[in-house]
Amino acid sequence: MKYLREALSVYFIMGSTNCRKNPIQVLKEAIAGGITLFQFREKGEGGLMGLEKYALAKEFQAICKKHQIPFIVNDDIELALEIEADGVHIGQEDEPVKTVRERIGDKILGVSVHTTEEARIALRDGADYFGIGPVFPTKTKLDARQSRGTTLIQTLRMEGYTVPIVGIGGITSENAASVIKAGADGVSVITAISQADSPMVAASVLRNIVEEEKWSEQNV
Ligand SMILES: Cc1ncc(COP(=O)(O)OP(=O)(O)O)c(N)n1
Ligand SMILES: Cc1nc(C(=O)O)sc1CCOP(=O)(O)O
Ligand SMILES: [Mg+2]
């Protein structure tokens, strides 16, 4: 994808269990506020399965398509292929990067990395972007690792990695700028948008922060 770096700016992730309001409404508001990429992450206790999961994925995908927001599926390669999603995101505990790349062809492939060695291997095996986290403590992902700030993002940039990167985990409007300053191309959030009183305002605030920080970096 030609504009992946820009598309990563405000990367909203959500499943049906992440919202207080109707998830369809939350996604529409988030799009109105200016999210640039969406990941369907339906997992954990109470998460939909089977046909219900499929139906929600299709509904989310149709909304994203209407607004030209790329639609990424978390973990579930079968689903991504079946509905012709724009891409998938996988972690170190999921199917190997190499196999997933072979299965999805030129769809977007995001990979979670936690060390420079994982980064080297993910890039070699076909990752298009890295998700790095948790940058800050998060309650959303129960099996998340210890939060380690922006250290790995900075290290990879210092080592010359130019691959698109998003920070994830506990990111809010208070700390988003520090993630971009560290070298990320965007911020990936669940709670900051899905639990906001106004997902539209929350998305818009994050978008402004990220764009401003990227713009000021280009002009130093
Ligand atoms: C953008 C982004 N970054 C990281 C993750 C986490 O992926 P993973 O480690 O596979 O954990 P789960 O999300 O599957 O619980 C992500 N989903 N998106
Ligand atoms: C899905 C996910 N992955 C993480 C990682 O560290 O890889 S942290 C996380 C949860 C992010 O949710 P919130 O914005 O609510 O903190
Ligand atoms: Mg995963």
Short mmCIF file of C-alpha atoms and ligand atoms in Angstrom, two decimals:
data_model
loop_
_atom_site.label_atom_id
_atom_site.label_comp_id
_atom_site.label_asym_id
_atom_site.label_seq_id
_atom_site.Cartn_x
_atom_site.Cartn_y
_atom_site.Cartn_z
CA MET A 1 0.00 0.00 0.00
CA LYS A 2 1.43 3.29 -1.15
CA TYR A 3 0.32 5.48 1.76
CA LEU A 4 0.67 3.05 4.67
CA ARG A 5 2.77 5.44 6.74
CA GLU A 6 0.03 8.10 6.58
CA ALA A 7 -2.71 5.52 7.10
CA LEU A 8 -1.14 4.49 10.41
CA SER A 9 -1.54 7.98 11.96
CA VAL A 10 -4.61 7.21 14.08
CA TYR A 11 -5.13 3.47 14.03
CA PHE A 12 -8.32 2.52 15.84
CA ILE A 13 -8.77 -1.06 17.06
CA MET A 14 -12.10 -2.39 18.30
CA GLY A 15 -14.25 -5.43 18.89
CA SER A 16 -17.78 -5.73 20.22
CA THR A 17 -16.62 -6.01 23.86
CA ASN A 18 -14.61 -2.77 23.84
CA CYS A 19 -17.45 -0.24 23.74
CA ARG A 20 -20.01 1.21 26.07
CA LYS A 21 -22.21 2.21 23.11
CA ASN A 22 -23.28 0.36 19.99
CA PRO A 23 -20.03 -0.63 18.19
CA ILE A 24 -21.39 0.38 14.78
CA GLN A 25 -22.15 3.83 16.11
CA VAL A 26 -18.71 4.05 17.74
CA LEU A 27 -16.97 3.17 14.47
CA LYS A 28 -19.03 5.72 12.51
CA GLU A 29 -18.20 8.43 15.06
CA ALA A 30 -14.52 7.48 15.10
CA ILE A 31 -14.40 7.76 11.31
CA ALA A 32 -16.15 11.13 11.45
CA GLY A 33 -13.48 12.25 13.93
CA GLY A 34 -10.65 11.30 11.60
CA ILE A 35 -9.29 7.82 12.29
CA THR A 36 -7.05 6.68 9.45
CA LEU A 37 -7.03 2.88 9.82
CA PHE A 38 -9.27 0.32 11.53
CA GLN A 39 -8.54 -3.11 12.99
CA PHE A 40 -11.32 -5.57 13.83
CA ARG A 41 -10.14 -7.35 17.00
CA GLU A 42 -12.85 -9.65 18.26
CA LYS A 43 -11.44 -11.69 21.12
CA GLY A 44 -11.57 -12.33 24.84
CA GLU A 45 -14.44 -13.14 27.15
CA GLY A 46 -17.81 -12.39 25.56
CA GLY A 47 -16.34 -11.94 22.09
CA LEU A 48 -18.50 -12.99 19.15
CA MET A 49 -17.72 -16.18 17.30
CA GLY A 50 -18.70 -17.94 14.10
CA LEU A 51 -21.46 -16.35 12.05
CA GLU A 52 -21.98 -13.49 14.49
CA LYS A 53 -18.33 -12.52 14.28
CA TYR A 54 -18.47 -12.78 10.50
CA ALA A 55 -21.57 -10.58 10.32
CA LEU A 56 -20.03 -7.86 12.50
CA ALA A 57 -16.82 -7.96 10.46
CA LYS A 58 -18.83 -7.46 7.27
CA GLU A 59 -20.75 -4.54 8.79
CA PHE A 60 -17.57 -2.84 10.00
CA GLN A 61 -15.89 -3.48 6.67
CA ALA A 62 -18.75 -1.92 4.70
CA ILE A 63 -18.57 1.23 6.83
CA CYS A 64 -14.79 1.44 6.40
CA LYS A 65 -15.06 0.91 2.65
CA LYS A 66 -17.62 3.70 2.32
CA HIS A 67 -15.16 6.09 3.96
CA GLN A 68 -11.97 4.71 2.35
CA ILE A 69 -10.56 3.54 5.67
CA PRO A 70 -8.41 0.41 5.24
CA PHE A 71 -9.85 -2.55 7.14
CA ILE A 72 -7.46 -4.88 9.00
CA VAL A 73 -8.40 -8.15 10.74
CA ASN A 74 -6.63 -9.20 13.92
CA ASP A 75 -5.33 -12.80 14.15
CA ASP A 76 -8.01 -14.46 12.01
CA ILE A 77 -6.39 -15.05 8.62
CA GLU A 78 -9.28 -17.22 7.40
CA LEU A 79 -11.76 -14.42 8.02
CA ALA A 80 -9.51 -11.82 6.40
CA LEU A 81 -9.21 -13.95 3.26
CA GLU A 82 -12.91 -14.80 3.17
CA ILE A 83 -14.11 -11.21 3.33
CA GLU A 84 -11.19 -9.79 1.33
CA ALA A 85 -9.97 -7.49 4.09
CA ASP A 86 -7.20 -5.02 3.30
CA GLY A 87 -4.82 -6.71 5.69
CA VAL A 88 -4.13 -8.62 8.89
CA HIS A 89 -2.31 -7.99 12.15
CA ILE A 90 -0.50 -10.83 13.92
CA GLY A 91 1.65 -11.15 17.03
CA GLN A 92 4.53 -13.37 18.08
CA GLU A 93 2.12 -15.99 19.46
CA ASP A 94 0.11 -16.18 16.21
CA GLU A 95 0.82 -17.96 12.92
CA PRO A 96 4.41 -17.35 11.67
CA VAL A 97 4.93 -14.17 9.64
CA LYS A 98 6.35 -16.07 6.67
CA THR A 99 3.34 -18.39 6.39
CA VAL A 100 0.89 -15.52 6.76
CA ARG A 101 2.70 -13.53 4.05
CA GLU A 102 2.43 -16.53 1.73
CA ARG A 103 -1.27 -16.89 2.49
CA ILE A 104 -2.29 -13.23 2.11
CA GLY A 105 -0.21 -12.19 -0.90
CA ASP A 106 0.15 -8.43 -1.06
CA LYS A 107 -2.41 -7.52 1.60
CA ILE A 108 -1.12 -5.32 4.45
CA LEU A 109 0.70 -7.37 7.10
CA GLY A 110 1.22 -5.85 10.56
CA VAL A 111 3.35 -7.65 13.13
CA SER A 112 3.79 -7.01 16.87
CA VAL A 113 7.46 -6.88 17.86
CA HIS A 114 9.05 -6.52 21.30
CA THR A 115 12.78 -6.83 20.59
CA THR A 116 15.25 -5.87 17.87
CA GLU A 117 15.64 -9.56 16.98
CA GLU A 118 11.87 -9.98 16.50
CA ALA A 119 11.93 -6.83 14.36
CA ARG A 120 14.73 -8.18 12.16
CA ILE A 121 12.92 -11.47 11.59
CA ALA A 122 9.49 -9.89 11.03
CA LEU A 123 10.89 -7.55 8.39
CA ARG A 124 12.82 -10.35 6.70
CA ASP A 125 9.68 -12.51 6.59
CA GLY A 126 7.41 -9.87 5.06
CA ALA A 127 5.98 -7.46 7.66
CA ASP A 128 4.71 -4.15 6.25
CA TYR A 129 4.54 -2.38 9.61
CA PHE A 130 5.33 -3.01 13.27
CA GLY A 131 3.02 -2.61 16.26
CA ILE A 132 5.18 -1.89 19.30
CA GLY A 133 3.84 -2.05 22.83
CA PRO A 134 2.66 -1.81 25.38
CA VAL A 135 4.18 1.63 25.40
CA PHE A 136 2.18 2.52 28.52
CA PRO A 137 0.27 0.32 30.98
CA THR A 138 -3.00 -1.03 29.55
CA LYS A 139 -5.94 -2.86 31.05
CA THR A 140 -7.39 -3.80 27.67
CA LYS A 141 -5.09 -6.69 26.77
CA LEU A 142 -4.92 -9.07 29.73
CA ASP A 143 -1.84 -10.91 28.47
CA ALA A 144 0.04 -7.74 27.52
CA ARG A 145 3.72 -7.61 28.42
CA GLN A 146 5.31 -5.16 30.84
CA SER A 147 5.07 -1.60 29.48
CA ARG A 148 8.44 -0.31 28.29
CA GLY A 149 7.82 3.21 27.07
CA THR A 150 9.13 4.23 23.68
CA THR A 151 12.58 2.62 24.05
CA LEU A 152 12.22 0.03 21.28
CA ILE A 153 10.77 2.54 18.82
CA GLN A 154 13.75 4.84 19.40
CA THR A 155 16.25 1.99 19.20
CA LEU A 156 14.88 0.73 15.87
CA ARG A 157 14.98 4.22 14.38
CA MET A 158 18.55 4.70 15.66
CA GLU A 159 19.51 1.41 14.04
CA GLY A 160 18.18 2.70 10.72
CA TYR A 161 14.86 0.88 10.43
CA THR A 162 12.54 2.89 8.17
CA VAL A 163 9.63 0.43 8.33
CA PRO A 164 6.33 2.07 9.34
CA ILE A 165 5.74 1.77 13.11
CA VAL A 166 2.76 2.35 15.42
CA GLY A 167 2.93 2.50 19.18
CA ILE A 168 0.19 0.72 21.14
CA GLY A 169 -0.94 0.29 24.73
CA GLY A 170 -2.33 2.92 27.10
CA ILE A 171 -2.06 5.71 24.55
CA THR A 172 -4.18 8.78 25.24
CA SER A 173 -4.30 12.40 24.12
CA GLU A 174 -1.92 13.13 27.03
CA ASN A 175 0.92 10.92 25.84
CA ALA A 176 0.34 10.44 22.08
CA ALA A 177 2.79 13.17 21.06
CA SER A 178 5.66 11.43 22.88
CA VAL A 179 5.08 8.28 20.80
CA ILE A 180 5.38 10.21 17.53
CA LYS A 181 8.40 12.13 18.87
CA ALA A 182 10.08 8.79 19.54
CA GLY A 183 9.83 7.91 15.85
CA ALA A 184 6.46 6.21 15.39
CA ASP A 185 4.29 6.99 12.37
CA GLY A 186 1.11 6.70 14.35
CA VAL A 187 -0.71 5.69 17.48
CA SER A 188 -2.91 2.68 17.84
CA VAL A 189 -5.68 2.87 20.44
CA ILE A 190 -8.67 1.00 21.77
CA THR A 191 -9.89 2.63 25.00
CA ALA A 192 -9.05 6.23 24.14
CA ILE A 193 -11.69 6.16 21.40
CA SER A 194 -14.02 3.22 22.13
CA GLN A 195 -14.74 4.29 25.73
CA ALA A 196 -14.84 8.02 25.12
CA ASP A 197 -18.04 9.98 25.77
CA SER A 198 -17.60 11.19 22.23
CA PRO A 199 -15.54 8.83 20.03
CA MET A 200 -15.68 11.54 17.36
CA VAL A 201 -14.06 14.18 19.55
CA ALA A 202 -11.53 11.67 20.92
CA ALA A 203 -10.49 10.61 17.41
CA SER A 204 -10.30 14.20 16.24
CA VAL A 205 -8.12 15.27 19.17
CA LEU A 206 -5.73 12.35 18.55
CA ARG A 207 -5.59 13.09 14.82
CA ASN A 208 -4.70 16.73 15.46
CA ILE A 209 -1.98 15.80 17.94
CA VAL A 210 -0.42 13.24 15.59
CA GLU A 211 -0.59 15.48 12.51
CA GLU A 212 0.85 18.44 14.41
CA GLU A 213 3.71 16.37 15.78
CA LYS A 214 4.51 14.85 12.37
CA TRP A 215 4.35 18.28 10.75
CA SER A 216 6.67 19.87 13.30
CA GLU A 217 9.15 17.01 12.85
CA GLN A 218 9.22 17.55 9.09
CA ASN A 219 10.01 21.20 9.64
CA VAL A 220 12.90 21.03 12.12
C1 LIG B 1 -1.34 -2.37 15.82
C2 LIG B 1 -1.29 -3.53 16.74
N1 LIG B 1 -0.18 -3.74 17.46
C3 LIG B 1 -0.12 -4.76 18.31
C4 LIG B 1 -1.19 -5.63 18.44
C5 LIG B 1 -1.13 -6.82 19.37
O1 LIG B 1 -1.08 -8.05 18.64
P1 LIG B 1 -0.87 -9.42 19.42
O2 LIG B 1 0.41 -9.34 20.17
O3 LIG B 1 -1.02 -10.53 18.48
O4 LIG B 1 -2.04 -9.45 20.48
P2 LIG B 1 -3.61 -9.51 20.19
O5 LIG B 1 -4.07 -8.20 19.71
O6 LIG B 1 -3.86 -10.59 19.17
O7 LIG B 1 -4.21 -9.87 21.51
C6 LIG B 1 -2.33 -5.38 17.66
N2 LIG B 1 -3.41 -6.17 17.74
N3 LIG B 1 -2.35 -4.34 16.82
C1 LIG B 2 -4.21 -4.90 21.49
C2 LIG B 2 -3.03 -4.48 22.29
N1 LIG B 2 -1.77 -4.91 21.97
C3 LIG B 2 -0.86 -4.44 22.82
C4 LIG B 2 0.58 -4.75 22.72
O1 LIG B 2 1.34 -4.34 23.62
O2 LIG B 2 0.95 -5.41 21.77
S1 LIG B 2 -1.50 -3.45 24.00
C5 LIG B 2 -3.06 -3.65 23.39
C6 LIG B 2 -4.27 -3.00 23.97
C7 LIG B 2 -4.38 -1.55 23.60
O3 LIG B 2 -5.54 -1.05 24.16
P1 LIG B 2 -5.62 0.36 24.87
O4 LIG B 2 -5.46 1.39 23.84
O5 LIG B 2 -7.01 0.35 25.47
O6 LIG B 2 -4.57 0.39 25.93
MG MG B 3 -2.59 -11.64 17.88
#
